[in-house]
């Protein structure tokens, strides 16, 4: 526990604990029922545990991996009491997440040797994409970085207006055109403007029309090509935003978007309003794409850098 205390800020940890409260209380009430009347971890307990993990939106494949790891522990240690199950689960989930490509950042940072750092944000409407962009802009600005936003979701006027609200709120410049404009043109103007303004971070919002995947794929490819005329290695990160409260639907969206474009990181939002926080464990494991940010509240500071140790510590606290 001393290691955990060293890397967590008190405020961040309290927000995370609170944000995962619904998930935690649902998970542990199911776990308590799963081991009721049992003194040791046997096949019945493992079957019940499997059900608990799947119903907590960890996902079938990841659940089977966790159960397999616990079975190995049981056969190695011979007798394991149910009172030790929390610790075993915590250890094995931490071990599983350590095998993913997740990073261990605890602060909002961008690579020092990449300027401007171009971040392209993708995701369907309603997942909290624009809000995530606004909160990211705020966090980067707080750390002294100059941010420019690009409203390349030109399919919806509301998306442009919403991003404008966040730009005004965080006092960062925004590049926008009229609804129906070419998204690639907006992205080109944003990156050009960002360079002229000596921006540290450029964040491009994009449309997320998954029902027409071929069009989406073509649009995102065009945006990338056009940005690369100005910054040859842009975008440096393609962030997919997923709504954690949709549980298994978030898995499906991740599957579809990873087919449509090269996704390099994930943000999982709305974890505070749901008991489906286990989805973070499953998505992190299944897609081998780092979960970079999690949303655990409505406030501007409630977007957090995801750190697996912090997350597991709050989950099993």
PDB file of C-alpha atoms in Angstrom:
ATOM      1  CA  UNK A   1       0.000   0.000   0.000  1.00  0.00           C
ATOM      2  CA  UNK A   2       2.894   2.392   0.603  1.00  0.00           C
ATOM      3  CA  UNK A   3       3.690   2.253  -3.117  1.00  0.00           C
ATOM      4  CA  UNK A   4       0.110   3.280  -3.964  1.00  0.00           C
ATOM      5  CA  UNK A   5       0.199   6.186  -1.536  1.00  0.00           C
ATOM      6  CA  UNK A   6       3.413   7.486  -3.060  1.00  0.00           C
ATOM      7  CA  UNK A   7       2.045   7.909  -6.577  1.00  0.00           C
ATOM      8  CA  UNK A   8      -1.495   9.116  -5.914  1.00  0.00           C
ATOM      9  CA  UNK A   9      -2.487  12.657  -5.155  1.00  0.00           C
ATOM     10  CA  UNK A  10      -5.086  12.704  -2.371  1.00  0.00           C
ATOM     11  CA  UNK A  11      -7.663  14.721  -4.354  1.00  0.00           C
ATOM     12  CA  UNK A  12      -7.339  12.580  -7.465  1.00  0.00           C
ATOM     13  CA  UNK A  13      -7.670   9.391  -5.429  1.00  0.00           C
ATOM     14  CA  UNK A  14     -10.781  10.624  -3.607  1.00  0.00           C
ATOM     15  CA  UNK A  15     -12.419  11.535  -6.941  1.00  0.00           C
ATOM     16  CA  UNK A  16     -11.528   8.124  -8.379  1.00  0.00           C
ATOM     17  CA  UNK A  17     -12.845   6.292  -5.281  1.00  0.00           C
ATOM     18  CA  UNK A  18     -16.108   8.214  -5.536  1.00  0.00           C
ATOM     19  CA  UNK A  19     -16.368   7.730  -9.301  1.00  0.00           C
ATOM     20  CA  UNK A  20     -16.028   3.947  -9.011  1.00  0.00           C
ATOM     21  CA  UNK A  21     -18.420   3.647  -6.045  1.00  0.00           C
ATOM     22  CA  UNK A  22     -21.363   2.207  -8.039  1.00  0.00           C
ATOM     23  CA  UNK A  23     -19.181  -0.327  -9.836  1.00  0.00           C
ATOM     24  CA  UNK A  24     -17.467  -1.354  -6.632  1.00  0.00           C
ATOM     25  CA  UNK A  25     -20.590  -1.776  -4.530  1.00  0.00           C
ATOM     26  CA  UNK A  26     -22.340  -3.782  -7.301  1.00  0.00           C
ATOM     27  CA  UNK A  27     -19.286  -5.988  -7.853  1.00  0.00           C
ATOM     28  CA  UNK A  28     -18.643  -6.740  -4.198  1.00  0.00           C
ATOM     29  CA  UNK A  29     -22.295  -7.398  -3.366  1.00  0.00           C
ATOM     30  CA  UNK A  30     -22.266 -10.016  -6.170  1.00  0.00           C
ATOM     31  CA  UNK A  31     -18.928 -11.373  -4.935  1.00  0.00           C
ATOM     32  CA  UNK A  32     -20.226 -11.713  -1.367  1.00  0.00           C
ATOM     33  CA  UNK A  33     -23.157 -13.802  -2.646  1.00  0.00           C
ATOM     34  CA  UNK A  34     -20.799 -15.873  -4.801  1.00  0.00           C
ATOM     35  CA  UNK A  35     -18.760 -17.028  -1.793  1.00  0.00           C
ATOM     36  CA  UNK A  36     -21.577 -17.190   0.774  1.00  0.00           C
ATOM     37  CA  UNK A  37     -21.267 -20.318   2.893  1.00  0.00           C
ATOM     38  CA  UNK A  38     -17.924 -21.281   1.338  1.00  0.00           C
ATOM     39  CA  UNK A  39     -14.663 -21.402   3.243  1.00  0.00           C
ATOM     40  CA  UNK A  40     -12.301 -22.218   0.386  1.00  0.00           C
ATOM     41  CA  UNK A  41     -11.933 -21.363  -3.294  1.00  0.00           C
ATOM     42  CA  UNK A  42     -13.296 -24.435  -5.097  1.00  0.00           C
ATOM     43  CA  UNK A  43     -14.897 -25.092  -8.493  1.00  0.00           C
ATOM     44  CA  UNK A  44     -18.273 -23.751  -7.336  1.00  0.00           C
ATOM     45  CA  UNK A  45     -16.708 -20.502  -6.151  1.00  0.00           C
ATOM     46  CA  UNK A  46     -14.789 -20.142  -9.432  1.00  0.00           C
ATOM     47  CA  UNK A  47     -17.979 -20.754 -11.451  1.00  0.00           C
ATOM     48  CA  UNK A  48     -19.774 -18.103  -9.410  1.00  0.00           C
ATOM     49  CA  UNK A  49     -16.827 -15.728  -9.746  1.00  0.00           C
ATOM     50  CA  UNK A  50     -16.890 -16.185 -13.518  1.00  0.00           C
ATOM     51  CA  UNK A  51     -20.547 -15.145 -13.511  1.00  0.00           C
ATOM     52  CA  UNK A  52     -19.777 -12.108 -11.325  1.00  0.00           C
ATOM     53  CA  UNK A  53     -16.998 -10.896 -13.648  1.00  0.00           C
ATOM     54  CA  UNK A  54     -19.042 -11.371 -16.836  1.00  0.00           C
ATOM     55  CA  UNK A  55     -22.078  -9.615 -15.325  1.00  0.00           C
ATOM     56  CA  UNK A  56     -19.766  -6.761 -14.248  1.00  0.00           C
ATOM     57  CA  UNK A  57     -18.903  -6.166 -17.932  1.00  0.00           C
ATOM     58  CA  UNK A  58     -15.322  -7.394 -17.690  1.00  0.00           C
ATOM     59  CA  UNK A  59     -16.053  -9.399 -20.865  1.00  0.00           C
ATOM     60  CA  UNK A  60     -16.018 -13.149 -21.460  1.00  0.00           C
ATOM     61  CA  UNK A  61     -12.483 -13.502 -22.860  1.00  0.00           C
ATOM     62  CA  UNK A  62     -10.868 -11.401 -20.117  1.00  0.00           C
ATOM     63  CA  UNK A  63     -12.950 -13.184 -17.439  1.00  0.00           C
ATOM     64  CA  UNK A  64     -11.680 -16.567 -18.663  1.00  0.00           C
ATOM     65  CA  UNK A  65      -8.090 -15.303 -18.450  1.00  0.00           C
ATOM     66  CA  UNK A  66      -8.630 -14.095 -14.865  1.00  0.00           C
ATOM     67  CA  UNK A  67     -10.280 -17.401 -13.833  1.00  0.00           C
ATOM     68  CA  UNK A  68      -7.421 -19.360 -15.414  1.00  0.00           C
ATOM     69  CA  UNK A  69      -4.874 -17.336 -13.459  1.00  0.00           C
ATOM     70  CA  UNK A  70      -6.769 -17.927 -10.200  1.00  0.00           C
ATOM     71  CA  UNK A  71      -7.048 -21.672 -10.944  1.00  0.00           C
ATOM     72  CA  UNK A  72      -3.265 -21.786 -11.257  1.00  0.00           C
ATOM     73  CA  UNK A  73      -2.954 -20.013  -7.904  1.00  0.00           C
ATOM     74  CA  UNK A  74      -5.373 -22.473  -6.293  1.00  0.00           C
ATOM     75  CA  UNK A  75      -3.538 -25.533  -7.627  1.00  0.00           C
ATOM     76  CA  UNK A  76      -0.178 -24.049  -6.623  1.00  0.00           C
ATOM     77  CA  UNK A  77      -1.156 -22.922  -3.132  1.00  0.00           C
ATOM     78  CA  UNK A  78      -3.450 -25.955  -2.585  1.00  0.00           C
ATOM     79  CA  UNK A  79      -5.738 -24.368  -0.017  1.00  0.00           C
ATOM     80  CA  UNK A  80      -6.969 -20.834  -0.481  1.00  0.00           C
ATOM     81  CA  UNK A  81      -9.685 -19.449   1.766  1.00  0.00           C
ATOM     82  CA  UNK A  82     -12.493 -17.304   0.346  1.00  0.00           C
ATOM     83  CA  UNK A  83     -11.397 -14.482   2.658  1.00  0.00           C
ATOM     84  CA  UNK A  84      -8.249 -14.239   0.502  1.00  0.00           C
ATOM     85  CA  UNK A  85     -10.218 -13.998  -2.736  1.00  0.00           C
ATOM     86  CA  UNK A  86     -10.210 -10.163  -2.835  1.00  0.00           C
ATOM     87  CA  UNK A  87      -6.440 -10.037  -2.624  1.00  0.00           C
ATOM     88  CA  UNK A  88      -6.001 -12.820  -5.191  1.00  0.00           C
ATOM     89  CA  UNK A  89      -8.401 -11.111  -7.604  1.00  0.00           C
ATOM     90  CA  UNK A  90      -6.655  -7.792  -7.139  1.00  0.00           C
ATOM     91  CA  UNK A  91      -3.231  -9.367  -7.787  1.00  0.00           C
ATOM     92  CA  UNK A  92      -4.349 -11.274 -10.866  1.00  0.00           C
ATOM     93  CA  UNK A  93      -6.192  -8.344 -12.472  1.00  0.00           C
ATOM     94  CA  UNK A  94      -3.140  -6.134 -11.812  1.00  0.00           C
ATOM     95  CA  UNK A  95      -0.950  -8.837 -13.377  1.00  0.00           C
ATOM     96  CA  UNK A  96      -3.216  -9.058 -16.413  1.00  0.00           C
ATOM     97  CA  UNK A  97      -3.261  -5.294 -16.943  1.00  0.00           C
ATOM     98  CA  UNK A  98       0.523  -5.195 -16.588  1.00  0.00           C
ATOM     99  CA  UNK A  99       0.698  -7.347 -19.715  1.00  0.00           C
ATOM    100  CA  UNK A 100      -1.250  -4.809 -21.784  1.00  0.00           C
ATOM    101  CA  UNK A 101       0.239  -1.811 -23.549  1.00  0.00           C
ATOM    102  CA  UNK A 102      -0.998   0.513 -20.811  1.00  0.00           C
ATOM    103  CA  UNK A 103       1.284   3.316 -19.752  1.00  0.00           C
ATOM    104  CA  UNK A 104       1.857   4.269 -16.136  1.00  0.00           C
ATOM    105  CA  UNK A 105       1.447   8.026 -16.365  1.00  0.00           C
ATOM    106  CA  UNK A 106      -0.206   9.847 -13.506  1.00  0.00           C
ATOM    107  CA  UNK A 107      -0.169  13.346 -15.059  1.00  0.00           C
ATOM    108  CA  UNK A 108      -1.411  14.980 -18.278  1.00  0.00           C
ATOM    109  CA  UNK A 109       1.707  15.148 -20.427  1.00  0.00           C
ATOM    110  CA  UNK A 110       2.735  15.145 -24.079  1.00  0.00           C
ATOM    111  CA  UNK A 111       6.146  14.091 -25.469  1.00  0.00           C
ATOM    112  CA  UNK A 112       8.654  16.909 -24.991  1.00  0.00           C
ATOM    113  CA  UNK A 113      10.310  16.362 -28.366  1.00  0.00           C
ATOM    114  CA  UNK A 114       7.054  16.591 -30.400  1.00  0.00           C
ATOM    115  CA  UNK A 115       5.770  20.089 -31.139  1.00  0.00           C
ATOM    116  CA  UNK A 116       3.035  20.524 -32.074  1.00  0.00           C
ATOM    117  CA  UNK A 117       1.599  17.299 -30.663  1.00  0.00           C
ATOM    118  CA  UNK A 118      -1.416  16.483 -32.847  1.00  0.00           C
ATOM    119  CA  UNK A 119      -4.224  14.504 -31.254  1.00  0.00           C
ATOM    120  CA  UNK A 120      -7.141  13.274 -33.365  1.00  0.00           C
ATOM    121  CA  UNK A 121     -10.243  12.289 -31.383  1.00  0.00           C
ATOM    122  CA  UNK A 122     -12.766   9.750 -32.678  1.00  0.00           C
ATOM    123  CA  UNK A 123     -15.960   8.201 -31.280  1.00  0.00           C
ATOM    124  CA  UNK A 124     -19.715   8.070 -31.873  1.00  0.00           C
ATOM    125  CA  UNK A 125     -22.037  10.909 -30.872  1.00  0.00           C
ATOM    126  CA  UNK A 126     -23.114  10.935 -27.243  1.00  0.00           C
ATOM    127  CA  UNK A 127     -20.096   9.192 -25.707  1.00  0.00           C
ATOM    128  CA  UNK A 128     -18.678  12.428 -24.268  1.00  0.00           C
ATOM    129  CA  UNK A 129     -16.170  13.071 -27.053  1.00  0.00           C
ATOM    130  CA  UNK A 130     -16.461  16.868 -27.188  1.00  0.00           C
ATOM    131  CA  UNK A 131     -16.558  17.111 -23.395  1.00  0.00           C
ATOM    132  CA  UNK A 132     -13.409  14.980 -23.193  1.00  0.00           C
ATOM    133  CA  UNK A 133     -11.677  17.304 -25.675  1.00  0.00           C
ATOM    134  CA  UNK A 134     -12.682  20.345 -23.611  1.00  0.00           C
ATOM    135  CA  UNK A 135     -11.441  18.784 -20.383  1.00  0.00           C
ATOM    136  CA  UNK A 136      -8.173  17.725 -22.045  1.00  0.00           C
ATOM    137  CA  UNK A 137      -7.663  21.272 -23.332  1.00  0.00           C
ATOM    138  CA  UNK A 138      -8.192  22.569 -19.791  1.00  0.00           C
ATOM    139  CA  UNK A 139      -5.736  20.088 -18.253  1.00  0.00           C
ATOM    140  CA  UNK A 140      -3.029  20.750 -20.850  1.00  0.00           C
ATOM    141  CA  UNK A 141      -3.476  24.527 -20.488  1.00  0.00           C
ATOM    142  CA  UNK A 142      -3.162  24.249 -16.685  1.00  0.00           C
ATOM    143  CA  UNK A 143       0.252  22.707 -17.248  1.00  0.00           C
ATOM    144  CA  UNK A 144       1.380  25.703 -19.273  1.00  0.00           C
ATOM    145  CA  UNK A 145       0.865  24.159 -22.715  1.00  0.00           C
ATOM    146  CA  UNK A 146      -0.585  26.187 -25.580  1.00  0.00           C
ATOM    147  CA  UNK A 147      -3.619  24.379 -27.070  1.00  0.00           C
ATOM    148  CA  UNK A 148      -5.546  24.867 -30.330  1.00  0.00           C
ATOM    149  CA  UNK A 149      -8.829  23.052 -31.075  1.00  0.00           C
ATOM    150  CA  UNK A 150     -10.193  22.053 -34.484  1.00  0.00           C
ATOM    151  CA  UNK A 151     -13.942  21.470 -35.054  1.00  0.00           C
ATOM    152  CA  UNK A 152     -13.697  18.858 -37.829  1.00  0.00           C
ATOM    153  CA  UNK A 153     -17.008  17.197 -36.887  1.00  0.00           C
ATOM    154  CA  UNK A 154     -18.748  19.333 -39.505  1.00  0.00           C
ATOM    155  CA  UNK A 155     -21.580  16.825 -39.919  1.00  0.00           C
ATOM    156  CA  UNK A 156     -23.486  18.336 -36.962  1.00  0.00           C
ATOM    157  CA  UNK A 157     -23.849  22.036 -36.181  1.00  0.00           C
ATOM    158  CA  UNK A 158     -24.327  21.077 -32.520  1.00  0.00           C
ATOM    159  CA  UNK A 159     -20.863  19.484 -32.423  1.00  0.00           C
ATOM    160  CA  UNK A 160     -19.231  22.693 -33.688  1.00  0.00           C
ATOM    161  CA  UNK A 161     -21.211  24.829 -31.243  1.00  0.00           C
ATOM    162  CA  UNK A 162     -20.453  22.519 -28.321  1.00  0.00           C
ATOM    163  CA  UNK A 163     -16.727  22.635 -29.044  1.00  0.00           C
ATOM    164  CA  UNK A 164     -16.960  26.436 -29.276  1.00  0.00           C
ATOM    165  CA  UNK A 165     -18.502  26.497 -25.773  1.00  0.00           C
ATOM    166  CA  UNK A 166     -15.538  24.500 -24.433  1.00  0.00           C
ATOM    167  CA  UNK A 167     -13.042  26.708 -26.295  1.00  0.00           C
ATOM    168  CA  UNK A 168     -14.630  29.794 -24.705  1.00  0.00           C
ATOM    169  CA  UNK A 169     -14.743  28.160 -21.279  1.00  0.00           C
ATOM    170  CA  UNK A 170     -11.088  27.102 -21.351  1.00  0.00           C
ATOM    171  CA  UNK A 171      -9.992  30.223 -23.263  1.00  0.00           C
ATOM    172  CA  UNK A 172      -8.214  28.355 -26.031  1.00  0.00           C
ATOM    173  CA  UNK A 173      -8.424  29.213 -29.749  1.00  0.00           C
ATOM    174  CA  UNK A 174     -10.685  27.153 -32.018  1.00  0.00           C
ATOM    175  CA  UNK A 175     -10.633  26.752 -35.795  1.00  0.00           C
ATOM    176  CA  UNK A 176     -14.090  26.153 -37.258  1.00  0.00           C
ATOM    177  CA  UNK A 177     -16.005  26.403 -40.503  1.00  0.00           C
ATOM    178  CA  UNK A 178     -19.681  26.117 -41.386  1.00  0.00           C
ATOM    179  CA  UNK A 179     -21.617  22.890 -40.940  1.00  0.00           C
ATOM    180  CA  UNK A 180     -21.168  20.678 -44.001  1.00  0.00           C
ATOM    181  CA  UNK A 181     -17.649  21.959 -44.725  1.00  0.00           C
ATOM    182  CA  UNK A 182     -14.936  19.472 -45.649  1.00  0.00           C
ATOM    183  CA  UNK A 183     -13.589  18.053 -42.329  1.00  0.00           C
ATOM    184  CA  UNK A 184     -10.118  17.633 -43.863  1.00  0.00           C
ATOM    185  CA  UNK A 185     -10.083  21.324 -44.743  1.00  0.00           C
ATOM    186  CA  UNK A 186     -10.829  22.216 -41.095  1.00  0.00           C
ATOM    187  CA  UNK A 187      -8.065  19.860 -39.925  1.00  0.00           C
ATOM    188  CA  UNK A 188      -5.592  21.426 -42.393  1.00  0.00           C
ATOM    189  CA  UNK A 189      -6.475  24.957 -41.248  1.00  0.00           C
ATOM    190  CA  UNK A 190      -6.215  23.915 -37.584  1.00  0.00           C
ATOM    191  CA  UNK A 191      -2.762  22.369 -37.923  1.00  0.00           C
ATOM    192  CA  UNK A 192      -1.527  25.327 -40.012  1.00  0.00           C
ATOM    193  CA  UNK A 193      -2.917  27.796 -37.474  1.00  0.00           C
ATOM    194  CA  UNK A 194      -1.461  25.760 -34.604  1.00  0.00           C
ATOM    195  CA  UNK A 195       2.012  25.972 -36.121  1.00  0.00           C
ATOM    196  CA  UNK A 196       1.628  29.719 -36.715  1.00  0.00           C
ATOM    197  CA  UNK A 197       0.564  30.167 -33.070  1.00  0.00           C
ATOM    198  CA  UNK A 198       3.434  27.937 -31.861  1.00  0.00           C
ATOM    199  CA  UNK A 199       0.931  25.598 -30.205  1.00  0.00           C
ATOM    200  CA  UNK A 200       2.178  22.718 -28.077  1.00  0.00           C
ATOM    201  CA  UNK A 201      -0.987  20.633 -28.540  1.00  0.00           C
ATOM    202  CA  UNK A 202      -3.507  20.530 -31.400  1.00  0.00           C
ATOM    203  CA  UNK A 203      -6.724  18.573 -30.776  1.00  0.00           C
ATOM    204  CA  UNK A 204      -8.950  17.697 -33.734  1.00  0.00           C
ATOM    205  CA  UNK A 205     -12.570  16.632 -33.180  1.00  0.00           C
ATOM    206  CA  UNK A 206     -14.015  14.306 -35.852  1.00  0.00           C
ATOM    207  CA  UNK A 207     -17.439  12.883 -36.784  1.00  0.00           C
ATOM    208  CA  UNK A 208     -18.329   9.375 -35.641  1.00  0.00           C
ATOM    209  CA  UNK A 209     -20.880   8.007 -38.097  1.00  0.00           C
ATOM    210  CA  UNK A 210     -20.248   4.303 -37.489  1.00  0.00           C
ATOM    211  CA  UNK A 211     -23.327   3.167 -39.413  1.00  0.00           C
ATOM    212  CA  UNK A 212     -21.471   4.158 -42.580  1.00  0.00           C
ATOM    213  CA  UNK A 213     -18.065   2.734 -41.823  1.00  0.00           C
ATOM    214  CA  UNK A 214     -16.621   3.040 -45.346  1.00  0.00           C
ATOM    215  CA  UNK A 215     -17.367   6.782 -45.444  1.00  0.00           C
ATOM    216  CA  UNK A 216     -15.964   7.204 -41.945  1.00  0.00           C
ATOM    217  CA  UNK A 217     -12.803   5.291 -42.885  1.00  0.00           C
ATOM    218  CA  UNK A 218     -12.317   7.413 -46.007  1.00  0.00           C
ATOM    219  CA  UNK A 219     -12.969  10.637 -44.100  1.00  0.00           C
ATOM    220  CA  UNK A 220     -10.477   9.834 -41.314  1.00  0.00           C
ATOM    221  CA  UNK A 221      -7.853   8.725 -43.856  1.00  0.00           C
ATOM    222  CA  UNK A 222      -8.293  11.992 -45.757  1.00  0.00           C
ATOM    223  CA  UNK A 223      -7.996  14.048 -42.551  1.00  0.00           C
ATOM    224  CA  UNK A 224      -4.726  12.258 -41.759  1.00  0.00           C
ATOM    225  CA  UNK A 225      -3.324  12.755 -45.274  1.00  0.00           C
ATOM    226  CA  UNK A 226      -4.142  16.456 -45.286  1.00  0.00           C
ATOM    227  CA  UNK A 227      -2.643  17.053 -41.814  1.00  0.00           C
ATOM    228  CA  UNK A 228       0.533  15.273 -42.912  1.00  0.00           C
ATOM    229  CA  UNK A 229       1.082  17.933 -45.582  1.00  0.00           C
ATOM    230  CA  UNK A 230       1.777  20.299 -42.687  1.00  0.00           C
ATOM    231  CA  UNK A 231       3.084  17.936 -39.970  1.00  0.00           C
ATOM    232  CA  UNK A 232       4.465  14.800 -41.689  1.00  0.00           C
ATOM    233  CA  UNK A 233       3.981  12.415 -38.741  1.00  0.00           C
ATOM    234  CA  UNK A 234       0.535  13.694 -37.655  1.00  0.00           C
ATOM    235  CA  UNK A 235      -1.581  12.595 -35.925  1.00  0.00           C
ATOM    236  CA  UNK A 236       0.674  11.496 -33.068  1.00  0.00           C
ATOM    237  CA  UNK A 237      -2.242   9.927 -31.228  1.00  0.00           C
ATOM    238  CA  UNK A 238      -5.705   8.747 -32.328  1.00  0.00           C
ATOM    239  CA  UNK A 239      -7.857   8.744 -29.198  1.00  0.00           C
ATOM    240  CA  UNK A 240     -11.091   6.708 -29.245  1.00  0.00           C
ATOM    241  CA  UNK A 241     -13.658   7.899 -26.691  1.00  0.00           C
ATOM    242  CA  UNK A 242     -16.024   5.210 -25.327  1.00  0.00           C
ATOM    243  CA  UNK A 243     -18.987   5.550 -22.970  1.00  0.00           C
ATOM    244  CA  UNK A 244     -18.277   3.197 -20.052  1.00  0.00           C
ATOM    245  CA  UNK A 245     -21.936   3.162 -19.023  1.00  0.00           C
ATOM    246  CA  UNK A 246     -22.846   1.238 -22.195  1.00  0.00           C
ATOM    247  CA  UNK A 247     -20.871  -1.818 -21.045  1.00  0.00           C
ATOM    248  CA  UNK A 248     -20.641  -4.400 -23.820  1.00  0.00           C
ATOM    249  CA  UNK A 249     -21.694  -1.833 -26.430  1.00  0.00           C
ATOM    250  CA  UNK A 250     -18.403  -0.031 -25.720  1.00  0.00           C
ATOM    251  CA  UNK A 251     -16.582  -3.246 -26.715  1.00  0.00           C
ATOM    252  CA  UNK A 252     -18.512  -3.314 -29.997  1.00  0.00           C
ATOM    253  CA  UNK A 253     -17.689   0.337 -30.744  1.00  0.00           C
ATOM    254  CA  UNK A 254     -14.011  -0.298 -29.995  1.00  0.00           C
ATOM    255  CA  UNK A 255     -14.089  -3.253 -32.391  1.00  0.00           C
ATOM    256  CA  UNK A 256     -15.699  -1.192 -35.176  1.00  0.00           C
ATOM    257  CA  UNK A 257     -13.433   1.848 -34.779  1.00  0.00           C
ATOM    258  CA  UNK A 258     -10.245  -0.211 -34.661  1.00  0.00           C
ATOM    259  CA  UNK A 259     -11.326  -1.649 -38.014  1.00  0.00           C
ATOM    260  CA  UNK A 260     -12.088   1.825 -39.434  1.00  0.00           C
ATOM    261  CA  UNK A 261      -8.854   3.528 -38.384  1.00  0.00           C
ATOM    262  CA  UNK A 262      -5.665   2.979 -36.425  1.00  0.00           C
ATOM    263  CA  UNK A 263      -6.603   3.754 -32.819  1.00  0.00           C
ATOM    264  CA  UNK A 264      -3.610   4.343 -30.535  1.00  0.00           C
ATOM    265  CA  UNK A 265      -5.279   5.164 -27.201  1.00  0.00           C
ATOM    266  CA  UNK A 266      -8.651   5.063 -25.427  1.00  0.00           C
ATOM    267  CA  UNK A 267     -10.681   7.283 -23.111  1.00  0.00           C
ATOM    268  CA  UNK A 268     -13.520   5.641 -21.153  1.00  0.00           C
ATOM    269  CA  UNK A 269     -16.101   8.166 -19.908  1.00  0.00           C
ATOM    270  CA  UNK A 270     -19.118   8.286 -17.554  1.00  0.00           C
ATOM    271  CA  UNK A 271     -17.787   5.689 -15.106  1.00  0.00           C
ATOM    272  CA  UNK A 272     -19.279   7.560 -12.150  1.00  0.00           C
ATOM    273  CA  UNK A 273     -22.872   7.000 -13.270  1.00  0.00           C
ATOM    274  CA  UNK A 274     -22.643   3.271 -13.854  1.00  0.00           C
ATOM    275  CA  UNK A 275     -21.939  -0.100 -12.250  1.00  0.00           C
ATOM    276  CA  UNK A 276     -20.179  -1.175 -15.461  1.00  0.00           C
ATOM    277  CA  UNK A 277     -16.662   0.054 -14.605  1.00  0.00           C
ATOM    278  CA  UNK A 278     -15.330  -3.465 -15.140  1.00  0.00           C
ATOM    279  CA  UNK A 279     -15.456  -2.639 -18.847  1.00  0.00           C
ATOM    280  CA  UNK A 280     -12.164  -0.730 -18.416  1.00  0.00           C
ATOM    281  CA  UNK A 281     -10.401  -3.986 -17.431  1.00  0.00           C
ATOM    282  CA  UNK A 282     -11.870  -5.916 -20.374  1.00  0.00           C
ATOM    283  CA  UNK A 283     -11.258  -3.241 -23.012  1.00  0.00           C
ATOM    284  CA  UNK A 284      -7.695  -2.671 -21.818  1.00  0.00           C
ATOM    285  CA  UNK A 285      -6.976  -6.403 -22.016  1.00  0.00           C
ATOM    286  CA  UNK A 286      -8.847  -7.294 -25.211  1.00  0.00           C
ATOM    287  CA  UNK A 287      -7.702  -4.523 -27.515  1.00  0.00           C
ATOM    288  CA  UNK A 288      -4.143  -4.130 -26.229  1.00  0.00           C
ATOM    289  CA  UNK A 289      -4.607  -0.390 -26.758  1.00  0.00           C
ATOM    290  CA  UNK A 290      -3.737   1.721 -23.722  1.00  0.00           C
ATOM    291  CA  UNK A 291      -6.624   3.277 -21.806  1.00  0.00           C
ATOM    292  CA  UNK A 292      -5.170   6.757 -21.423  1.00  0.00           C
ATOM    293  CA  UNK A 293      -7.992   8.680 -19.728  1.00  0.00           C
ATOM    294  CA  UNK A 294     -11.101   7.901 -17.679  1.00  0.00           C
ATOM    295  CA  UNK A 295     -14.060  10.140 -16.877  1.00  0.00           C
ATOM    296  CA  UNK A 296     -15.262   9.822 -13.285  1.00  0.00           C
ATOM    297  CA  UNK A 297     -17.533  12.861 -12.922  1.00  0.00           C
ATOM    298  CA  UNK A 298     -19.101  15.917 -14.506  1.00  0.00           C
ATOM    299  CA  UNK A 299     -16.520  18.462 -13.352  1.00  0.00           C
ATOM    300  CA  UNK A 300     -13.761  19.834 -15.534  1.00  0.00           C
ATOM    301  CA  UNK A 301     -11.175  18.113 -13.300  1.00  0.00           C
ATOM    302  CA  UNK A 302     -12.997  14.775 -13.298  1.00  0.00           C
ATOM    303  CA  UNK A 303     -11.197  13.523 -16.399  1.00  0.00           C
ATOM    304  CA  UNK A 304      -8.212  11.592 -15.065  1.00  0.00           C
ATOM    305  CA  UNK A 305      -5.105  10.040 -16.537  1.00  0.00           C
ATOM    306  CA  UNK A 306      -5.713   6.293 -16.245  1.00  0.00           C
ATOM    307  CA  UNK A 307      -3.185   4.494 -14.099  1.00  0.00           C
ATOM    308  CA  UNK A 308      -3.848   0.774 -13.601  1.00  0.00           C
ATOM    309  CA  UNK A 309      -2.449   0.763 -10.045  1.00  0.00           C
ATOM    310  CA  UNK A 310      -4.688   3.655  -8.988  1.00  0.00           C
ATOM    311  CA  UNK A 311      -7.702   2.096 -10.672  1.00  0.00           C
ATOM    312  CA  UNK A 312      -7.247  -1.331  -9.067  1.00  0.00           C
ATOM    313  CA  UNK A 313      -6.496   0.204  -5.687  1.00  0.00           C
ATOM    314  CA  UNK A 314      -9.777   2.161  -5.807  1.00  0.00           C
ATOM    315  CA  UNK A 315     -11.699  -0.822  -7.158  1.00  0.00           C
ATOM    316  CA  UNK A 316     -10.586  -3.131  -4.335  1.00  0.00           C
ATOM    317  CA  UNK A 317     -10.346  -0.541  -1.569  1.00  0.00           C
TER     318      UNK A 317
END
